[in-house]
Short mmCIF file of C-alpha atoms in Angstrom, two decimals:
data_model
loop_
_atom_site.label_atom_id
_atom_site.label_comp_id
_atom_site.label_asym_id
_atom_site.label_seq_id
_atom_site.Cartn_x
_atom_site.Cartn_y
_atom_site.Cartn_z
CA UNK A 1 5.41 -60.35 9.85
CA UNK A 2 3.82 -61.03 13.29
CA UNK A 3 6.16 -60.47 15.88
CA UNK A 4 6.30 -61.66 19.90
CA UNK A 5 5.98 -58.84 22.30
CA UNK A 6 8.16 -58.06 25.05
CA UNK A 7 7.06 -59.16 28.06
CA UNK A 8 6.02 -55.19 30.40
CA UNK A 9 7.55 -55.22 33.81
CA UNK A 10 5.90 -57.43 35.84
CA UNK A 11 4.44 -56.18 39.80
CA UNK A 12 4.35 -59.71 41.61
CA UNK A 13 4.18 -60.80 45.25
CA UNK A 14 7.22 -63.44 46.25
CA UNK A 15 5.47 -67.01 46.78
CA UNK A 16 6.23 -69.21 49.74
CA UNK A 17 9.31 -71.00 49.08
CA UNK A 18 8.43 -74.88 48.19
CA UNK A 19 11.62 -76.46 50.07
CA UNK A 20 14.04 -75.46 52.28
CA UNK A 21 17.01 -77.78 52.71
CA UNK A 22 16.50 -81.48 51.92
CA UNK A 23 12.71 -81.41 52.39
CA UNK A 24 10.45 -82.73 49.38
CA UNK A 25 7.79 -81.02 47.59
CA UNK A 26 5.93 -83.52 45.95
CA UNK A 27 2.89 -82.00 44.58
CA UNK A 28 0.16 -83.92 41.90
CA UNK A 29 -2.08 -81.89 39.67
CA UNK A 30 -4.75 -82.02 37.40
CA UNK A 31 -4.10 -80.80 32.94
CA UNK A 32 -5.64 -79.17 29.80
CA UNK A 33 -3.89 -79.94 26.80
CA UNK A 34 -6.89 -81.80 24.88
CA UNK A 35 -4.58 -84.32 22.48
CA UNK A 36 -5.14 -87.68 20.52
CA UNK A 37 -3.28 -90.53 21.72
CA UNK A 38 0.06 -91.02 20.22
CA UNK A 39 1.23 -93.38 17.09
CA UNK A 40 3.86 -94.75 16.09
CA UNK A 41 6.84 -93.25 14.12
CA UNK A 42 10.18 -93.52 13.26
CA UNK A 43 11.24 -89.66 14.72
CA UNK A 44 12.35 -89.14 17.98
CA UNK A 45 13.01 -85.55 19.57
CA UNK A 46 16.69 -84.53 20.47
CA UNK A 47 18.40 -82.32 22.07
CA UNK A 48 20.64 -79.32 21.19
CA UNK A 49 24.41 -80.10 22.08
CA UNK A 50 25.84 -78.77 25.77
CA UNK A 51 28.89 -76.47 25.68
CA UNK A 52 31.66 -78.04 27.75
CA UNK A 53 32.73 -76.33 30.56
CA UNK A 54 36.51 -76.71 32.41
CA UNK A 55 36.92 -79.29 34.86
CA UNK A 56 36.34 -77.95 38.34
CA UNK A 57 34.38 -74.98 37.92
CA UNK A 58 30.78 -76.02 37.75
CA UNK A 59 28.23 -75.28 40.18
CA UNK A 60 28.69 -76.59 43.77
CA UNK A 61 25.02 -75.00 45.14
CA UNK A 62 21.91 -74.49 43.97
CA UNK A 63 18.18 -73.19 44.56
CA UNK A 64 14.89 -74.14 43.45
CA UNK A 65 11.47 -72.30 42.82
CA UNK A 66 8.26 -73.23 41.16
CA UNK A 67 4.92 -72.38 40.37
CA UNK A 68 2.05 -73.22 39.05
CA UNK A 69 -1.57 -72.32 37.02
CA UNK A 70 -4.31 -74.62 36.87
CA UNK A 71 -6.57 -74.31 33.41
CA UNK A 72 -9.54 -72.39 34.67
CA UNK A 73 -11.68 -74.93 33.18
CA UNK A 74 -11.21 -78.19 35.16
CA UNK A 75 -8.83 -78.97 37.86
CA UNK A 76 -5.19 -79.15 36.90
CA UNK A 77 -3.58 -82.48 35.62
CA UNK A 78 0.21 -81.10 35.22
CA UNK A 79 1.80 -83.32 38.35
CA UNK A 80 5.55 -82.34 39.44
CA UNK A 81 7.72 -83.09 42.18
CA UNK A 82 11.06 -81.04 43.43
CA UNK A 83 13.56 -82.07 45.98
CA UNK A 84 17.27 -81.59 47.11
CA UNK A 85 18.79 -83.00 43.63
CA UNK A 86 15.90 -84.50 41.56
CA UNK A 87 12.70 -83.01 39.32
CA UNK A 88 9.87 -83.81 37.22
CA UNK A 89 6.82 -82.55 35.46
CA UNK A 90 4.26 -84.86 34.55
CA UNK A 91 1.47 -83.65 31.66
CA UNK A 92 -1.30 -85.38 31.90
CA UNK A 93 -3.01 -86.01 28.71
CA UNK A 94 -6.98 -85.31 28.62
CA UNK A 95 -7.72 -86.44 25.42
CA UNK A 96 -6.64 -90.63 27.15
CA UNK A 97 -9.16 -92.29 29.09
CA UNK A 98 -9.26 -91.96 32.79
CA UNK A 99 -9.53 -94.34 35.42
CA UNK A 100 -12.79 -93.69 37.47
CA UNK A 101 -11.36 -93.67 41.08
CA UNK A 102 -8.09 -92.72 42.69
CA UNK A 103 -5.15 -90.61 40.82
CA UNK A 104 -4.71 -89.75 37.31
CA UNK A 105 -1.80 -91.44 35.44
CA UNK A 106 0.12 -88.43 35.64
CA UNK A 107 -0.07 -88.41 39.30
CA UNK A 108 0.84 -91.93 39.61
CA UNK A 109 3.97 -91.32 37.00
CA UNK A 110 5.05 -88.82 39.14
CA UNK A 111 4.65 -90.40 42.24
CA UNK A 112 5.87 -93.92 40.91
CA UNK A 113 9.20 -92.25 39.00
CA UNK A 114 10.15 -89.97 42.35
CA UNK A 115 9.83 -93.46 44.49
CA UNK A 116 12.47 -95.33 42.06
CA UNK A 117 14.99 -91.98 42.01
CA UNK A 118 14.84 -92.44 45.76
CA UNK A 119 15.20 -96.09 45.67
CA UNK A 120 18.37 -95.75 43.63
CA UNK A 121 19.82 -93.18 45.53
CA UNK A 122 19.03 -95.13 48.85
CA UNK A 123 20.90 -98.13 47.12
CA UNK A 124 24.45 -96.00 46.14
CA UNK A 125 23.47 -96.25 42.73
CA UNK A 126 23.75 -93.76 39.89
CA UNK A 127 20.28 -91.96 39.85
CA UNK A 128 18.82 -93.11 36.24
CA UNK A 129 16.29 -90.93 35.79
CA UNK A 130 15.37 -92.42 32.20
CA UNK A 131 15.08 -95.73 33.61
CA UNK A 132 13.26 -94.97 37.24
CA UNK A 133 10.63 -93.40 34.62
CA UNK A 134 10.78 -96.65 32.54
CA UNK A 135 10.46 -99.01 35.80
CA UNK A 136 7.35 -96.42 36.72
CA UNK A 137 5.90 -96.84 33.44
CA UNK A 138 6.01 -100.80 33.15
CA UNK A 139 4.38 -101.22 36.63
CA UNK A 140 1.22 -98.64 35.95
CA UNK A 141 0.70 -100.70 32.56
CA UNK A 142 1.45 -104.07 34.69
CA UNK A 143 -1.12 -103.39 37.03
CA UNK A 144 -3.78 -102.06 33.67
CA UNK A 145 -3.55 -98.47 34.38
CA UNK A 146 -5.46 -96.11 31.83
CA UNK A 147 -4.11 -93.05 31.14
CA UNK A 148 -1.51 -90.97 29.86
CA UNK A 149 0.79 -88.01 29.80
CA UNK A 150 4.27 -86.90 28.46
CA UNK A 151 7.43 -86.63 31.54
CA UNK A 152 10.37 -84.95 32.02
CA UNK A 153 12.70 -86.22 34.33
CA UNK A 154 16.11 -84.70 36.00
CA UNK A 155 18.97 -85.06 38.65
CA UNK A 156 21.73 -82.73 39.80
CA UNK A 157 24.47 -85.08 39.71
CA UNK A 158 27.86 -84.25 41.40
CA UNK A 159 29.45 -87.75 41.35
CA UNK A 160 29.42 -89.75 38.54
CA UNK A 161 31.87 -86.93 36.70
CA UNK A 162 34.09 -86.05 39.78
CA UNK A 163 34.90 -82.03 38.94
CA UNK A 164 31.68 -81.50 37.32
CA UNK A 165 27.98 -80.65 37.92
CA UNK A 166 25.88 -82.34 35.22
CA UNK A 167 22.21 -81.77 34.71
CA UNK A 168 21.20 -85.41 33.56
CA UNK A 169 17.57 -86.44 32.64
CA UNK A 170 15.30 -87.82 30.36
CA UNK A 171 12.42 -85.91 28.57
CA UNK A 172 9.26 -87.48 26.40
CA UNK A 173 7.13 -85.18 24.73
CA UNK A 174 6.49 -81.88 24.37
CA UNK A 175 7.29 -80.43 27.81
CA UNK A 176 11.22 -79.31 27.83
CA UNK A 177 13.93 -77.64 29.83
CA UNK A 178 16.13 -74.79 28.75
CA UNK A 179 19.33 -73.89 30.63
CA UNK A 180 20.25 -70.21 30.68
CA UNK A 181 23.70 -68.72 30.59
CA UNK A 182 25.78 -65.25 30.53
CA UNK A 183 28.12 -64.97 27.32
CA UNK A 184 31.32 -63.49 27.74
CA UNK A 185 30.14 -60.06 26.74
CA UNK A 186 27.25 -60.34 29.59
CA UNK A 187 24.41 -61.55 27.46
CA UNK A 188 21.68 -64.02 28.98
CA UNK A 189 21.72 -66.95 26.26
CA UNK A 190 19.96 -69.96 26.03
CA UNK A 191 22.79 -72.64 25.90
CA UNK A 192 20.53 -75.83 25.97
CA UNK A 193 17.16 -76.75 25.27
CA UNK A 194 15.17 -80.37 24.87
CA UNK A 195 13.30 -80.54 21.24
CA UNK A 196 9.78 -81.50 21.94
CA UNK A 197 9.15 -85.43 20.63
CA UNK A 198 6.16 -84.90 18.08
CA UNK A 199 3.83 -87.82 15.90
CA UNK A 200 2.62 -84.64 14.28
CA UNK A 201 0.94 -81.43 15.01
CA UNK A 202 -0.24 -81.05 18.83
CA UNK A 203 0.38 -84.95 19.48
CA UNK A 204 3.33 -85.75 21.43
CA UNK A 205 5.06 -88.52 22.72
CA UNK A 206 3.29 -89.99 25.94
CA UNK A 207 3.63 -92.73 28.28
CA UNK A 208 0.50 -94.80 29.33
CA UNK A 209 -1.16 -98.04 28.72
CA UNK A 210 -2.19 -97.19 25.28
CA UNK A 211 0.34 -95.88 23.99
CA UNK A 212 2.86 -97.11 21.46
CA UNK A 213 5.64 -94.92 23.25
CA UNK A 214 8.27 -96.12 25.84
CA UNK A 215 10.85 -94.47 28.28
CA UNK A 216 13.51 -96.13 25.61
CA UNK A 217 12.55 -93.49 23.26
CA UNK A 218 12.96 -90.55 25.81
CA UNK A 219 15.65 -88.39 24.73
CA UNK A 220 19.06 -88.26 27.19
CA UNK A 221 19.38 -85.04 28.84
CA UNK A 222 22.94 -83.89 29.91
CA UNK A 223 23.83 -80.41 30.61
CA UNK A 224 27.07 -79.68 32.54
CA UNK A 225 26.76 -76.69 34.54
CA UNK A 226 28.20 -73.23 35.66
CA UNK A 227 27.81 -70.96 38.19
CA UNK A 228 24.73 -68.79 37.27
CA UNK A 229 23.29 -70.77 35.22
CA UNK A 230 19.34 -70.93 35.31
CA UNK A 231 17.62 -73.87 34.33
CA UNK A 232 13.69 -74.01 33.45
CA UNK A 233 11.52 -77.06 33.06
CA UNK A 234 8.19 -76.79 32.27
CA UNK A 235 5.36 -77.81 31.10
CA UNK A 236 3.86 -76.91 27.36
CA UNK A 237 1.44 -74.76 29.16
CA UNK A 238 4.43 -72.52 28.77
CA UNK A 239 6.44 -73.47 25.59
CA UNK A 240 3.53 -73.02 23.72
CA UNK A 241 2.50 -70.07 24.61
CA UNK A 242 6.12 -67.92 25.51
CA UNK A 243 9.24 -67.13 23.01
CA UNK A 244 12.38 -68.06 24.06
CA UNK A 245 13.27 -64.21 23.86
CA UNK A 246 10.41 -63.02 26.30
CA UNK A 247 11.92 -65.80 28.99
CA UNK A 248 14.83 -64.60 28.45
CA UNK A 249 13.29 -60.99 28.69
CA UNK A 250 11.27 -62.09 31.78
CA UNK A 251 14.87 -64.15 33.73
CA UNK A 252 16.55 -60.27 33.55
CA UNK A 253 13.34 -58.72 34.71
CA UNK A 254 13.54 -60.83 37.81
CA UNK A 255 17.56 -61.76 38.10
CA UNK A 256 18.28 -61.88 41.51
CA UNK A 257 15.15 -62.82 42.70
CA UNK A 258 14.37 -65.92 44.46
CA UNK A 259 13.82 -68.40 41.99
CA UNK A 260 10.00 -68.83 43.54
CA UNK A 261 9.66 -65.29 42.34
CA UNK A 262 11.20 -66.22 38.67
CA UNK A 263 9.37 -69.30 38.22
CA UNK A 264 6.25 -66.97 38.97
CA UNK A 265 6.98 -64.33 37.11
CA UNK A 266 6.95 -67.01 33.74
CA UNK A 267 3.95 -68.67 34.65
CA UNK A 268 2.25 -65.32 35.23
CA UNK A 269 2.91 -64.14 31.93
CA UNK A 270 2.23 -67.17 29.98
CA UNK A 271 -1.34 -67.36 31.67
CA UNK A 272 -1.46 -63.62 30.18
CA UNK A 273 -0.97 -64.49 27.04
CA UNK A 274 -3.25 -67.38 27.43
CA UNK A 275 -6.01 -65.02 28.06
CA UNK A 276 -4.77 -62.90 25.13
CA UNK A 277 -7.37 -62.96 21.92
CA UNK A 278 -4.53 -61.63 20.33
CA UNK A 279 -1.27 -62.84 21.49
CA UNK A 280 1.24 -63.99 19.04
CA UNK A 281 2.50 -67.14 20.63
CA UNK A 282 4.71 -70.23 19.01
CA UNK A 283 1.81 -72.49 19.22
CA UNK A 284 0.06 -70.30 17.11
CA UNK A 285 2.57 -70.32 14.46
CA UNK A 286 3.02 -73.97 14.38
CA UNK A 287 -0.71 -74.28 13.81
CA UNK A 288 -0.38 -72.06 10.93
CA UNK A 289 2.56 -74.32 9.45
CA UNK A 290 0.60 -77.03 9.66
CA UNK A 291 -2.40 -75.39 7.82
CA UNK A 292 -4.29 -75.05 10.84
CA UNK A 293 -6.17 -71.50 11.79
CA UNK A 294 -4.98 -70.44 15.48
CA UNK A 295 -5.43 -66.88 16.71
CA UNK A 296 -4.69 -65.56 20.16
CA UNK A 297 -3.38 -67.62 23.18
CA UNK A 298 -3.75 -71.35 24.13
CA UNK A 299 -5.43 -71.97 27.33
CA UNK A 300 -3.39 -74.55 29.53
CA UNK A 301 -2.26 -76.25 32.76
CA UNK A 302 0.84 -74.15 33.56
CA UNK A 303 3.86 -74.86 35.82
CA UNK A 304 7.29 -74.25 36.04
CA UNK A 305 10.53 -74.58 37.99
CA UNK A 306 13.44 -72.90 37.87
CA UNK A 307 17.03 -74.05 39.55
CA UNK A 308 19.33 -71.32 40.13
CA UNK A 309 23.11 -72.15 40.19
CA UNK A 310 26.02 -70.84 42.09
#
C-alpha cells in the first residue's frame, strides 16, 4: 500500500509580509494545470459541515500570509488577491483559449470579483462573495471575454451574525480551503474543507465564456470561527500534490510562525513533491482510480494563503 511521507523539517527564510493593516495585496498571475473545458452535469461539489461554536467566543483578530510558485514552464496564471477581510484565488485554465492582448481571464476574475466585494462593502451591504464573483463573471462574458479558470472566493464577516466570526465564501472547482483546529485533547484537526466540483477526472468546474458553469453552481462556504484556528486556501497546485496529514504535519512544524512563513513552508513542499519522480501524492491516486497511469509529482502553478485567528 503506497503511503504519503511526512513532510522533513523544513530550513526556510521568513518572506516579506504582503499587508500590514488595511493595505491590499492584489497580485495577478500566470497557471499550469493543462485541462479540457468543462461540461455539463448534474453534480455539484459540497462542503463538509462546520462545527458550531458558542456565541461570543469566535475570533475578534486575525493575520494573513501567502505565497506563491510559478510552474517553471511558462509564467504563472494562478491570480489572488488578500486584504483586511476578503480573499481569492483565481486558477487560470490553460487548456481555454486566450485572448491575444491584455490580462488573462483569471486576472480579470480576480480583479473584476475584488472591485464588486469593495463596491458592496462601500455601499453597507452584506459582502456576497458568491454573487460579486457572479456579477464579475457576467460582465467578462458581456464584453466576449475568452478564457477560463476555477475561483474561490471569501470574507471575514463579523456583522451579519452579531457574536460570531464566520468565514463565508463561495468556491468553484477544484481549488479549496481547509480550516484547521485544536481538539480538546490538543490535536491539530481539520474541521472544514470545500469538496472540489469535478465533470470527471482532472476537469473541474470553471467560469469563462465557454463554459457551461455559473457562479449559481458555486458551493456556499460558511465556517464560524475560533481563536486559533488556521485557515488555508489554495490553489490545486497544492491539493493535488499534498495530504491533508503532511499540512497538518507541515502547520505544527511552523505553529507560531508568521503566517507568511506557514503559507511558505506549504508551497515549498508541494513544489518538492512536484519535482519528486517518485512522490506519492493524491493526484496520483485519483489518476489511478480512474484507470489512468500517474507516477511521481504533478508540476503546477502553486499558491497559498493562510489566515491565522486569535
Amino acid at each position: 500500500t503506497l503511503r504519503p511521507s511526512a513532510p522533513k523539517a523544513l530550513s526556510l527564510s521568513a518572506p516579506k509580509a504582503v499587508r500590514t493593516g488595511s493595505a491590499t495585496s492584489l497580485k495577478m498571475g500566470l497557471f499550469d494545470a493543462i485541462k479540457n473545458l468543462a461540461m455539463p452535469t448534474e453534480v455539484a461539489g459540497l462542503a463538509t459541515d462546520a462545527p458550531e461554536v458558542p456565541e461570543g467566543v469566535g475570533a475578534s483578530t486575525w493575520a494573513v500570509g501567502v505565497y506563491e510558485v510559478p510552474d517553471p514552464r511558462h509564467k504563472m496564471e494562478d491570480a489572488w488577491f488578500a486584504d483586511e477581510y476578503d480573499y481569492g484565488i483565481f486558477d487560470g485554465v490553460t487548456g481555454a483559449k486566450k485572448a491575444e492582448t491584455g490580462d488573462i481571464y483569471s486576472f480579470q476574475l480576480a480583479g473584476n470579483t475584488y472591485a464588486n466585494m469593495q463596491k458592496q462593502r462601500k455601499n453597507g451591504i452584506d459582502v456576497d462573495p458568491r454573487n460579486a464573483l457572479d456579477a464579475a463573471d457576467v460582465t467578462l462574458n458581456d464584453v466576449n471575454t475568452v478564457g477560463a479558470s476555477t475561483a474561490i472566493v471569501v470574507t471575514v464577516d463579523q456583522t451579519s451574525e452579531p457574536g460570531f466570526t464566520i468565514l463565508k465564501g463561495a468556491n468553484i472547482g477544484d481549488s479549496g480551503i481547509s480550516v484547521f483546529r485544536r481538539s480538546p485533547e490538543g490535536a491539530l484537526e481539520c474541521v472544514y474543507k470545500t469538496i472540489p466540483q469535478m465533470h470527471y477526472f482532472n476537469c473541474p468546474f470553471q467560469l469563462g465564456g465557454a463554459s457551461p458553469d455559473s457562479a449559481d453552481q458555486a458551493t456556499r462556504i460558511r465556517c464560524p470561527l475560533l481563536p486559533g484556528d488556521v485557515a488555508m486556501i489554495a490553489s490545486d497546485g497544492v491539493y493535488d500534490n499534498v495530504f491533508e496529514s503532511q499540512i497538518i504535519d507541515l502547520l505544527e512544524q511552523t505553529w507560531g510562525q508568521d503566517p507568511n512563513y506557514q503559507a511558505q513552508a506549504i508551497v515549498a513542499y508541494a513544489r518538492q513533491q512536484q519535482e519528486d519522480p517518485n512522490a506519492v501524492i493524491p493526484y496520483g491516486i485519483e489518476a489511478q482510480e480512474n484507470g489512468e497511469s500517474w507516477t511521481g509529482g504533478k508540476l503546477d502553478d502553486t499558491v497559498a494563503l493562510i489566515l491565522q485567528f486569535n
